[in-house]
Amino acid sequence: MSAAPNAGPDGEAPDPAVVDAYATGLLATTVTALPDGGHHWLRRPGPRAPEPFTPITARLRALVERASAAPGTRLLMGAAAPDGARTYAAPGPYSVAHRLIAGGGPHAVPGGPRALHDTLREVGALLAALHATPVPEEARRPARAAVRLHAWLSGSTTAGGATAADLLDGAAVGPLRVWAAAAARPATGHVLSHGAPGLGSLVLADAADDTADDADGAGAGAAVLLTGEDLCAAPPHVDLGWIAGELAEFRWLLGAAADPRVWQRPLDALLDGYGGDPATARDGCVRGAALRIALHAHDTAAYLPDGVGTARRYGVLATALTEGAVA
């Protein structure tokens, strides 16, 4: 049998190659390409993260994996690594967020817009299955993000020296503080939640060779949503609003001149996959999206060097969504 490409003199497997690495004060990520074509994601809390990743028990892992039993996109639980890190065997080197930012829109996702819509529909179904799972005792904790955001909105902390009133319109701080408090305190309506199902944790297979010939694209392969760092009990709109807020951000930053349906269709797919009453889901999404974008304003100011200026832009969007939700 011949040695693997780039193997050493004794035929041993080649060392994995780092294909991406990025870090903030909150989170550090390193992605390496493996000889078999897979990718190893290593994520660890940043040096200024206020809390470690949430612990995973065997029972909690089993519950999450059971919610992810359907074919297609799945919740990928990480394995513990030194220094509080987690590792994941993911199908691709880049997240959906990376693809959208680098490529300027859904067309840059492997498989094109259709693959993004199909994936987000499956993510919606995954979140619905997770939310329908009884909350085990070890997951009865608030979302790390909600705790961080509520502390800032309440004036207990600053973000890079900026208060909530510095980055948000003063009239928006009150409603956001109430919504964040509701997410951070135990309540009977809370469900087992991912806690931070961002597009930066959604990884599609790198299937450029499998992309369909039509402009819509297809066939991007299965995707995974990295899961386990933030598992918690929270209102359903925290998870849905996280993705909705990020799509709103991308529409605002990347697609202002584009057909608005380019960004509306992914959100529609997410909600379609989630099911339930569409009006209730959309109302919750607006509040959840406002919370997510307000958190992004906080985190940009708190964990990126000289991030306060950029954070103000997110504050404008968070304020607009908050005003729309309370109108």
Coordinates of C-alpha atoms in Angstrom, one line a residue:
M1 CA 0.0 0.0 0.0
S2 CA 1.4 3.4 -0.9
A3 CA 2.0 6.1 1.6
A4 CA -0.5 8.9 2.0
P5 CA 0.3 12.2 0.1
N6 CA 2.8 14.3 2.1
A7 CA 3.3 11.4 4.5
G8 CA 6.6 11.0 6.3
P9 CA 9.4 8.6 5.4
D10 CA 7.7 5.8 7.4
G11 CA 4.3 6.3 5.8
E12 CA 2.8 8.0 8.8
A13 CA -0.1 10.4 8.2
P14 CA 0.8 14.0 7.5
D15 CA 0.4 16.6 10.1
P16 CA -3.0 18.5 9.9
A17 CA -2.7 22.0 8.4
V18 CA -4.3 25.1 10.0
V19 CA -6.7 26.6 7.6
D20 CA -8.3 29.2 9.8
A21 CA -7.7 30.8 13.2
Y22 CA -9.3 33.8 14.8
A23 CA -9.8 35.1 18.3
T24 CA -11.4 37.7 20.4
G25 CA -11.4 38.3 24.1
L26 CA -14.5 36.1 24.3
L27 CA -13.7 33.2 22.0
A28 CA -10.8 31.6 20.2
T29 CA -11.1 29.2 17.3
T30 CA -8.6 27.2 15.3
V31 CA -9.6 25.0 12.3
T32 CA -7.3 22.4 10.9
A33 CA -7.7 20.2 7.8
L34 CA -7.3 16.5 8.4
P35 CA -5.8 14.0 5.9
D36 CA -9.2 12.3 5.4
G37 CA -10.8 15.5 4.2
G38 CA -12.5 16.4 7.4
H39 CA -11.8 19.3 9.7
H40 CA -11.0 19.7 13.3
W41 CA -12.4 22.7 15.1
L42 CA -10.9 23.7 18.4
R43 CA -12.8 26.4 20.4
R44 CA -11.9 27.8 23.8
P45 CA -13.1 30.7 25.9
G46 CA -11.1 33.8 25.3
P47 CA -8.9 35.3 28.0
R48 CA -11.6 37.8 29.0
A49 CA -14.6 35.5 28.8
P50 CA -16.7 36.1 31.9
E51 CA -17.7 32.4 32.2
P52 CA -16.4 29.0 30.9
F53 CA -18.3 26.8 28.5
T54 CA -21.2 25.0 30.2
P55 CA -20.4 21.5 31.4
I56 CA -21.9 18.5 29.5
T57 CA -23.2 15.4 31.3
A58 CA -23.7 12.1 29.6
R59 CA -27.5 12.5 30.1
L60 CA -27.5 15.9 28.5
R61 CA -25.4 14.7 25.6
A62 CA -27.8 11.8 25.0
L63 CA -30.8 14.2 25.1
V64 CA -29.3 16.5 22.5
E65 CA -28.2 13.7 20.2
R66 CA -31.7 12.3 20.4
A67 CA -33.1 15.6 19.3
S68 CA -30.7 15.5 16.4
A69 CA -31.6 12.0 15.1
A70 CA -33.3 13.0 11.8
P71 CA -31.2 12.9 8.6
G72 CA -29.6 16.1 7.4
T73 CA -28.2 18.9 9.5
R74 CA -27.4 17.8 13.0
L75 CA -26.4 19.2 16.4
L76 CA -22.7 18.4 16.8
M77 CA -21.7 18.0 20.4
G78 CA -18.1 18.7 21.2
A79 CA -15.6 16.7 23.1
A80 CA -13.8 18.2 26.2
A81 CA -10.2 19.4 25.5
P82 CA -7.5 20.9 27.8
D83 CA -7.9 24.4 29.3
G84 CA -11.7 24.3 29.0
A85 CA -11.7 24.0 25.2
R86 CA -14.0 21.9 23.0
T87 CA -13.2 20.0 19.8
Y88 CA -15.5 19.1 16.9
A89 CA -15.1 17.0 13.8
A90 CA -16.9 19.2 11.3
P91 CA -17.4 18.7 7.6
G92 CA -15.9 22.0 6.4
P93 CA -13.3 24.6 7.2
Y94 CA -15.5 27.7 7.4
S95 CA -18.8 28.7 9.0
V96 CA -21.8 30.1 7.2
A97 CA -21.1 33.5 8.8
H98 CA -17.6 33.4 7.3
R99 CA -18.9 32.5 3.9
L100 CA -21.5 35.3 4.0
I101 CA -19.0 37.9 5.0
A102 CA -16.2 36.8 2.6
G103 CA -18.6 36.3 -0.3
G104 CA -21.0 39.1 0.2
G105 CA -24.2 37.1 0.5
P106 CA -26.0 33.8 0.4
H107 CA -24.7 33.0 -3.1
A108 CA -21.3 32.5 -1.5
V109 CA -22.5 29.6 0.7
P110 CA -21.5 26.1 -0.8
G111 CA -24.5 25.1 -2.8
G112 CA -25.8 28.6 -3.0
P113 CA -29.0 30.1 -1.6
R114 CA -31.0 26.9 -2.0
A115 CA -28.5 25.1 0.2
L116 CA -28.7 27.8 2.8
H117 CA -32.5 27.8 2.9
D118 CA -32.6 24.0 3.2
T119 CA -30.0 24.0 5.9
L120 CA -31.8 26.7 7.9
R121 CA -35.1 24.9 7.5
E122 CA -33.4 21.8 9.1
V123 CA -31.9 24.0 11.8
G124 CA -35.4 25.3 12.6
A125 CA -36.6 21.7 12.9
L126 CA -33.6 20.8 15.1
L127 CA -34.3 23.7 17.5
A128 CA -38.0 22.7 17.6
A129 CA -37.0 19.2 18.6
L130 CA -34.5 20.5 21.2
H131 CA -37.1 22.8 22.6
A132 CA -39.6 20.0 22.9
T133 CA -37.1 18.0 25.1
P134 CA -37.8 18.2 28.8
V135 CA -35.2 20.3 30.5
P136 CA -32.9 18.2 32.7
E137 CA -31.8 19.6 36.0
E138 CA -28.2 20.1 34.9
A139 CA -29.4 22.4 32.1
R140 CA -31.5 24.6 34.4
R141 CA -29.2 27.5 34.1
P142 CA -29.6 30.8 32.2
A143 CA -28.0 31.5 28.9
R144 CA -24.4 32.8 29.3
A145 CA -25.2 35.5 26.7
A146 CA -28.4 36.6 28.6
V147 CA -26.5 37.0 31.8
R148 CA -23.7 39.0 30.1
L149 CA -26.2 41.2 28.3
H150 CA -28.4 41.8 31.4
A151 CA -25.4 42.8 33.5
W152 CA -24.5 45.5 30.9
L153 CA -28.0 46.7 30.4
S154 CA -28.5 47.0 34.2
G155 CA -25.3 49.1 34.5
S156 CA -23.3 46.5 36.4
T157 CA -20.7 46.3 33.7
T158 CA -19.4 48.4 30.8
A159 CA -18.3 47.2 27.4
G160 CA -14.9 48.6 26.6
G161 CA -15.8 51.5 28.9
A162 CA -19.1 52.1 27.1
T163 CA -22.4 51.9 29.0
A164 CA -25.6 50.6 27.3
A165 CA -26.8 54.2 27.0
D166 CA -23.6 55.0 25.1
L167 CA -24.2 52.4 22.4
L168 CA -28.0 52.2 22.4
D169 CA -30.7 54.9 22.2
G170 CA -31.8 55.5 25.8
A171 CA -35.4 54.5 25.1
A172 CA -34.3 51.1 23.9
V173 CA -32.4 50.2 27.0
G174 CA -35.4 49.7 29.2
P175 CA -37.3 47.2 27.0
L176 CA -34.1 45.3 26.3
R177 CA -33.2 45.1 30.0
V178 CA -36.7 43.6 30.7
W179 CA -36.4 41.1 27.9
A180 CA -32.8 40.1 29.0
A181 CA -34.0 39.7 32.6
A182 CA -36.8 37.4 31.5
A183 CA -34.3 35.3 29.6
A184 CA -31.8 35.2 32.5
R185 CA -34.2 34.2 35.2
P186 CA -35.8 30.8 35.7
A187 CA -39.4 30.6 34.4
T188 CA -41.9 27.8 33.6
G189 CA -42.0 28.7 29.9
H190 CA -38.3 28.2 29.4
V191 CA -37.1 25.3 27.2
L192 CA -34.0 23.3 26.6
S193 CA -32.0 25.7 24.4
H194 CA -28.9 25.8 22.3
G195 CA -28.1 29.2 23.9
A196 CA -26.1 30.7 21.0
P197 CA -27.0 29.0 17.7
G198 CA -25.1 31.5 15.6
L199 CA -24.2 31.3 11.9
G200 CA -20.6 31.3 13.1
S201 CA -21.3 27.8 14.6
L202 CA -23.1 26.5 11.5
V203 CA -20.7 24.6 9.2
L204 CA -21.6 23.2 5.8
A205 CA -19.5 20.7 3.9
D206 CA -17.1 22.4 1.4
A207 CA -18.8 21.0 -1.6
A208 CA -17.7 23.3 -4.4
D209 CA -17.3 20.3 -6.7
D210 CA -20.9 19.2 -6.0
T211 CA -22.5 22.6 -6.6
A212 CA -25.4 22.4 -9.1
D213 CA -25.2 24.3 -12.4
D214 CA -28.2 26.5 -11.8
A215 CA -27.8 29.9 -10.2
D216 CA -29.7 28.8 -7.1
G217 CA -27.3 26.0 -6.4
A218 CA -27.9 22.7 -4.5
G219 CA -26.1 19.7 -3.1
A220 CA -23.9 21.4 -0.5
G221 CA -24.0 18.3 1.7
A222 CA -24.9 17.9 5.3
A223 CA -24.2 20.6 7.8
V224 CA -23.6 20.7 11.6
L225 CA -24.4 23.2 14.2
L226 CA -21.7 23.2 16.9
T227 CA -23.5 22.7 20.1
G228 CA -22.8 22.3 23.9
E229 CA -20.9 25.4 24.9
D230 CA -24.1 27.3 25.9
L231 CA -26.8 24.7 26.6
C232 CA -29.3 26.3 29.0
A233 CA -32.9 26.9 29.8
A234 CA -34.3 30.0 28.0
P235 CA -37.4 31.3 26.2
P236 CA -37.7 29.8 22.7
H237 CA -37.2 33.2 21.0
V238 CA -33.6 33.4 22.4
D239 CA -32.5 30.6 19.9
L240 CA -34.7 31.8 17.0
G241 CA -33.8 35.4 17.6
W242 CA -30.1 34.7 17.6
I243 CA -30.2 33.5 14.0
A244 CA -32.8 36.1 13.0
G245 CA -30.7 38.9 14.4
E246 CA -27.6 37.7 12.5
L247 CA -29.6 37.6 9.3
A248 CA -30.8 41.1 10.0
E249 CA -27.3 42.2 10.5
F250 CA -26.1 40.7 7.3
R251 CA -29.0 42.2 5.4
W252 CA -28.2 45.6 6.9
L253 CA -24.4 45.4 6.3
L254 CA -24.2 43.5 3.1
G255 CA -27.5 43.6 1.3
A256 CA -28.9 47.1 1.6
A257 CA -29.2 47.5 -2.2
A258 CA -30.2 43.9 -2.9
D259 CA -33.6 42.3 -3.3
P260 CA -34.8 42.1 0.3
R261 CA -36.1 38.6 -0.4
V262 CA -32.4 37.5 -0.5
W263 CA -32.3 37.8 3.2
Q264 CA -36.0 37.2 4.0
R265 CA -36.0 33.8 2.5
P266 CA -33.4 32.3 4.9
L267 CA -35.5 33.6 7.8
D268 CA -38.7 32.2 6.3
A269 CA -37.0 28.8 5.9
L270 CA -35.8 28.8 9.6
L271 CA -39.4 29.6 10.8
D272 CA -40.9 27.1 8.4
G273 CA -38.7 24.4 9.8
Y274 CA -39.4 25.4 13.4
G275 CA -43.2 25.2 12.8
G276 CA -45.9 26.3 15.3
D277 CA -47.8 29.5 15.0
P278 CA -46.0 31.7 12.5
A279 CA -47.2 35.0 14.0
T280 CA -46.1 34.0 17.5
A281 CA -42.7 32.9 16.2
R282 CA -42.2 36.1 14.3
D283 CA -43.1 38.3 17.2
G284 CA -40.7 36.5 19.4
C285 CA -38.0 36.6 16.7
V286 CA -38.2 40.4 16.7
R287 CA -37.5 40.6 20.4
G288 CA -34.9 37.9 20.2
A289 CA -33.2 39.6 17.3
A290 CA -33.0 42.9 19.1
L291 CA -31.4 41.1 22.1
R292 CA -28.9 39.4 19.8
I293 CA -27.8 42.5 18.1
A294 CA -27.6 44.5 21.4
L295 CA -25.3 41.7 22.6
H296 CA -23.3 42.0 19.5
A297 CA -22.9 45.7 20.2
H298 CA -21.7 44.8 23.7
D299 CA -19.3 42.1 22.6
T300 CA -17.8 44.1 19.8
A301 CA -17.0 46.9 22.3
A302 CA -15.9 44.6 25.1
Y303 CA -13.8 42.0 23.3
L304 CA -12.4 43.6 20.2
P305 CA -9.6 46.2 20.2
D306 CA -11.0 49.6 19.5
G307 CA -14.4 48.1 18.9
V308 CA -16.6 50.8 20.4
G309 CA -17.0 52.7 17.0
T310 CA -18.1 49.6 15.2
A311 CA -20.4 48.6 18.1
R312 CA -22.3 51.9 17.7
R313 CA -23.5 50.7 14.3
Y314 CA -24.9 47.5 15.8
G315 CA -26.5 49.7 18.5
V316 CA -28.4 51.6 15.9
L317 CA -29.9 48.4 14.4
A318 CA -30.7 47.0 17.9
T319 CA -32.5 50.2 18.7
A320 CA -34.5 50.2 15.5
L321 CA -35.6 46.6 16.1
T322 CA -36.5 47.3 19.8
E323 CA -38.6 50.3 18.8
G324 CA -40.4 48.1 16.2
A325 CA -41.1 45.4 18.8
V326 CA -42.6 47.8 21.3
A327 CA -44.6 49.9 18.8

